[in-house]
């Protein structure tokens, strides 16, 4: 699928350590991806209810699971939230490589939560391992909150829409209607 636009958050800092990194990028595709899972972003006002320390999120990714298996299989795991601040959450923090966690190749992947009615939301985006993590995987992963960046996301997409000169663009309208 052809990429029409792309942007990296202007506050992105890959050397932020355990401070908010604003590790978020956006792409606008020319066409919808067939059979893609579409879920709205969890709004910040729902963080306390669904993203408390100890609650579980469902992570998904195609990253490394077994160094001998590179089949591109999509993996899922339910993992507890260990720490949280206003921009991101640390999930997992297992003690060894067998603990469910994100791994190499999972960056940018989702962390989902479900509300009381079973509606799925994107609560986080895979960012990085905590400082000092001894193992490649299994030591926990920071996930950024896209909901904390909604104003930047909307401003970016509205700018792209204005630059395109198209009043009616299904890609823009679909995305913005799902924020």
Coordinates of C-alpha atoms in Angstrom, one line a residue:
X1 CA 0.0 0.0 0.0
X2 CA 1.3 3.4 -1.0
X3 CA 2.2 5.9 1.8
X4 CA 0.7 9.4 1.1
X5 CA 2.0 11.2 4.2
X6 CA 4.2 10.5 7.2
X7 CA 5.1 12.5 10.3
X8 CA 7.2 12.0 13.5
X9 CA 6.1 13.7 16.7
X10 CA 8.1 17.0 17.0
X11 CA 8.9 16.2 20.6
X12 CA 10.3 12.7 19.9
X13 CA 13.4 12.0 22.0
X14 CA 14.9 8.5 21.6
X15 CA 17.3 9.1 24.5
X16 CA 14.6 10.0 27.0
X17 CA 15.3 6.9 29.1
X18 CA 12.4 6.5 31.5
X19 CA 11.0 10.0 30.8
X20 CA 8.2 10.6 28.2
X21 CA 9.7 10.1 24.7
X22 CA 6.8 11.1 22.5
X23 CA 7.7 8.1 20.5
X24 CA 4.8 8.4 18.0
X25 CA 4.6 8.6 14.2
X26 CA 1.8 8.8 11.8
X27 CA 1.3 7.6 8.3
X28 CA -1.6 8.1 5.9
X29 CA -2.1 5.3 3.4
X30 CA -3.6 5.6 -0.1
X31 CA -5.8 2.6 0.5
X32 CA -7.3 0.8 3.5
X33 CA -5.5 -2.4 4.5
X34 CA -7.9 -5.4 4.0
X35 CA -9.0 -7.1 7.2
X36 CA -7.1 -4.5 9.4
X37 CA -8.2 -4.3 13.0
X38 CA -9.7 -0.8 13.5
X39 CA -10.1 0.5 17.0
X40 CA -10.4 4.1 18.3
X41 CA -7.8 5.6 20.6
X42 CA -8.6 5.5 24.3
X43 CA -9.3 9.1 25.4
X44 CA -7.2 10.4 28.4
X45 CA -10.3 10.8 30.5
X46 CA -10.6 7.0 30.6
X47 CA -7.0 6.3 31.7
X48 CA -7.8 6.1 35.4
X49 CA -10.6 3.6 34.7
X50 CA -8.8 1.3 32.3
X51 CA -5.1 1.9 32.7
X52 CA -4.4 1.6 36.5
X53 CA -1.3 -0.2 37.7
X54 CA -2.1 -3.9 38.0
X55 CA -4.7 -3.9 35.2
X56 CA -3.9 -5.9 32.1
X57 CA -3.6 -4.8 28.5
X58 CA -3.5 -7.0 25.4
X59 CA -0.4 -6.5 23.4
X60 CA 0.1 -7.6 19.8
X61 CA 3.0 -7.8 17.5
X62 CA 5.0 -9.7 14.8
X63 CA 8.3 -9.3 16.7
X64 CA 10.8 -12.0 17.7
X65 CA 9.4 -14.8 19.8
X66 CA 11.9 -17.5 18.9
X67 CA 15.2 -16.7 17.1
X68 CA 14.7 -19.9 15.1
X69 CA 11.1 -19.0 14.0
X70 CA 10.8 -16.0 11.6
X71 CA 7.5 -16.9 10.1
X72 CA 5.9 -13.5 10.6
X73 CA 3.2 -14.8 13.0
X74 CA 1.1 -12.3 14.9
X75 CA 1.4 -12.9 18.6
X76 CA -0.9 -11.7 21.4
X77 CA -0.4 -11.6 25.2
X78 CA -2.2 -10.2 28.2
X79 CA 0.3 -8.3 30.3
X80 CA -0.1 -6.2 33.5
X81 CA 0.6 -2.5 33.8
X82 CA 3.6 -2.0 36.2
X83 CA 4.0 1.8 36.1
X84 CA 2.2 4.7 34.5
X85 CA 2.6 8.4 34.0
X86 CA 0.6 10.9 31.9
X87 CA 2.3 10.0 28.6
X88 CA 3.1 6.3 28.8
X89 CA 2.9 3.0 30.7
X90 CA 5.4 0.3 31.5
X91 CA 4.0 -3.2 31.0
X92 CA 5.4 -6.5 31.8
X93 CA 8.7 -6.2 33.6
X94 CA 9.2 -9.9 33.8
X95 CA 12.4 -11.3 35.2
X96 CA 13.5 -13.4 32.2
X97 CA 13.0 -13.9 28.5
X98 CA 10.0 -16.2 29.0
X99 CA 7.8 -13.5 30.4
X100 CA 5.2 -12.2 27.9
X101 CA 6.6 -8.9 26.5
X102 CA 7.2 -6.9 23.4
X103 CA 10.4 -7.7 21.6
X104 CA 12.5 -6.7 18.6
X105 CA 10.2 -6.1 15.7
X106 CA 7.2 -5.1 17.8
X107 CA 7.9 -1.3 17.8
X108 CA 4.8 0.7 16.9
X109 CA 2.5 -2.2 17.7
X110 CA -0.7 -1.8 19.8
X111 CA -1.7 -2.4 23.4
X112 CA -5.5 -2.8 23.6
X113 CA -8.0 -2.4 26.4
X114 CA -11.7 -3.3 26.4
X115 CA -14.3 -1.2 28.1
X116 CA -17.2 -2.5 30.2
X117 CA -19.3 -3.1 27.1
X118 CA -16.5 -5.1 25.3
X119 CA -15.5 -2.2 23.0
X120 CA -11.8 -2.4 22.1
X121 CA -9.5 0.7 22.3
X122 CA -5.9 1.3 21.3
X123 CA -4.4 2.3 24.7
X124 CA -0.7 2.3 23.9
X125 CA 1.9 2.1 21.2
X126 CA 5.1 0.0 21.7
X127 CA 8.1 2.3 22.3
X128 CA 11.2 0.9 24.1
X129 CA 12.6 -1.2 26.9
X130 CA 13.3 0.4 30.3
X131 CA 16.9 1.6 31.0
X132 CA 19.1 -1.2 32.3
X133 CA 17.0 -4.0 31.0
X134 CA 19.4 -7.0 30.9
X135 CA 17.6 -9.2 28.3
X136 CA 16.6 -8.5 24.8
X137 CA 13.0 -9.3 25.7
X138 CA 11.1 -10.1 28.8
X139 CA 12.2 -7.1 30.9
X140 CA 9.1 -5.0 30.3
X141 CA 8.3 -2.4 27.6
X142 CA 7.2 1.3 27.6
X143 CA 4.1 2.0 25.6
X144 CA 3.2 5.6 24.7
X145 CA -0.4 6.8 25.1
X146 CA -1.7 8.0 21.7
X147 CA -4.6 9.6 23.6
X148 CA -2.2 12.0 25.3
X149 CA -1.1 13.1 21.8
X150 CA -4.6 13.6 20.3
X151 CA -4.2 17.3 19.7
X152 CA -1.0 16.7 17.7
X153 CA -2.5 13.8 15.8
X154 CA -5.6 15.8 14.8
X155 CA -3.6 18.9 13.9
X156 CA -1.3 16.7 11.7
X157 CA -4.1 15.0 9.9
X158 CA -6.1 18.3 9.5
X159 CA -2.9 19.8 8.0
X160 CA -2.6 17.0 5.5
X161 CA -6.2 17.3 4.6
X162 CA -5.8 21.0 4.0
X163 CA -2.6 20.5 1.9
X164 CA -4.4 17.9 -0.2
X165 CA -7.0 20.4 -1.3
X166 CA -9.6 17.7 -1.0
X167 CA -12.7 18.5 1.0
X168 CA -13.9 14.9 0.8
X169 CA -11.2 12.4 1.4
X170 CA -12.2 9.0 2.8
X171 CA -8.8 8.4 4.3
X172 CA -8.8 11.6 6.3
X173 CA -12.5 11.5 7.2
X174 CA -12.4 7.8 8.3
X175 CA -9.4 8.5 10.6
X176 CA -10.7 11.6 12.1
X177 CA -14.1 10.1 12.8
X178 CA -12.4 7.3 14.8
X179 CA -10.4 9.5 17.1

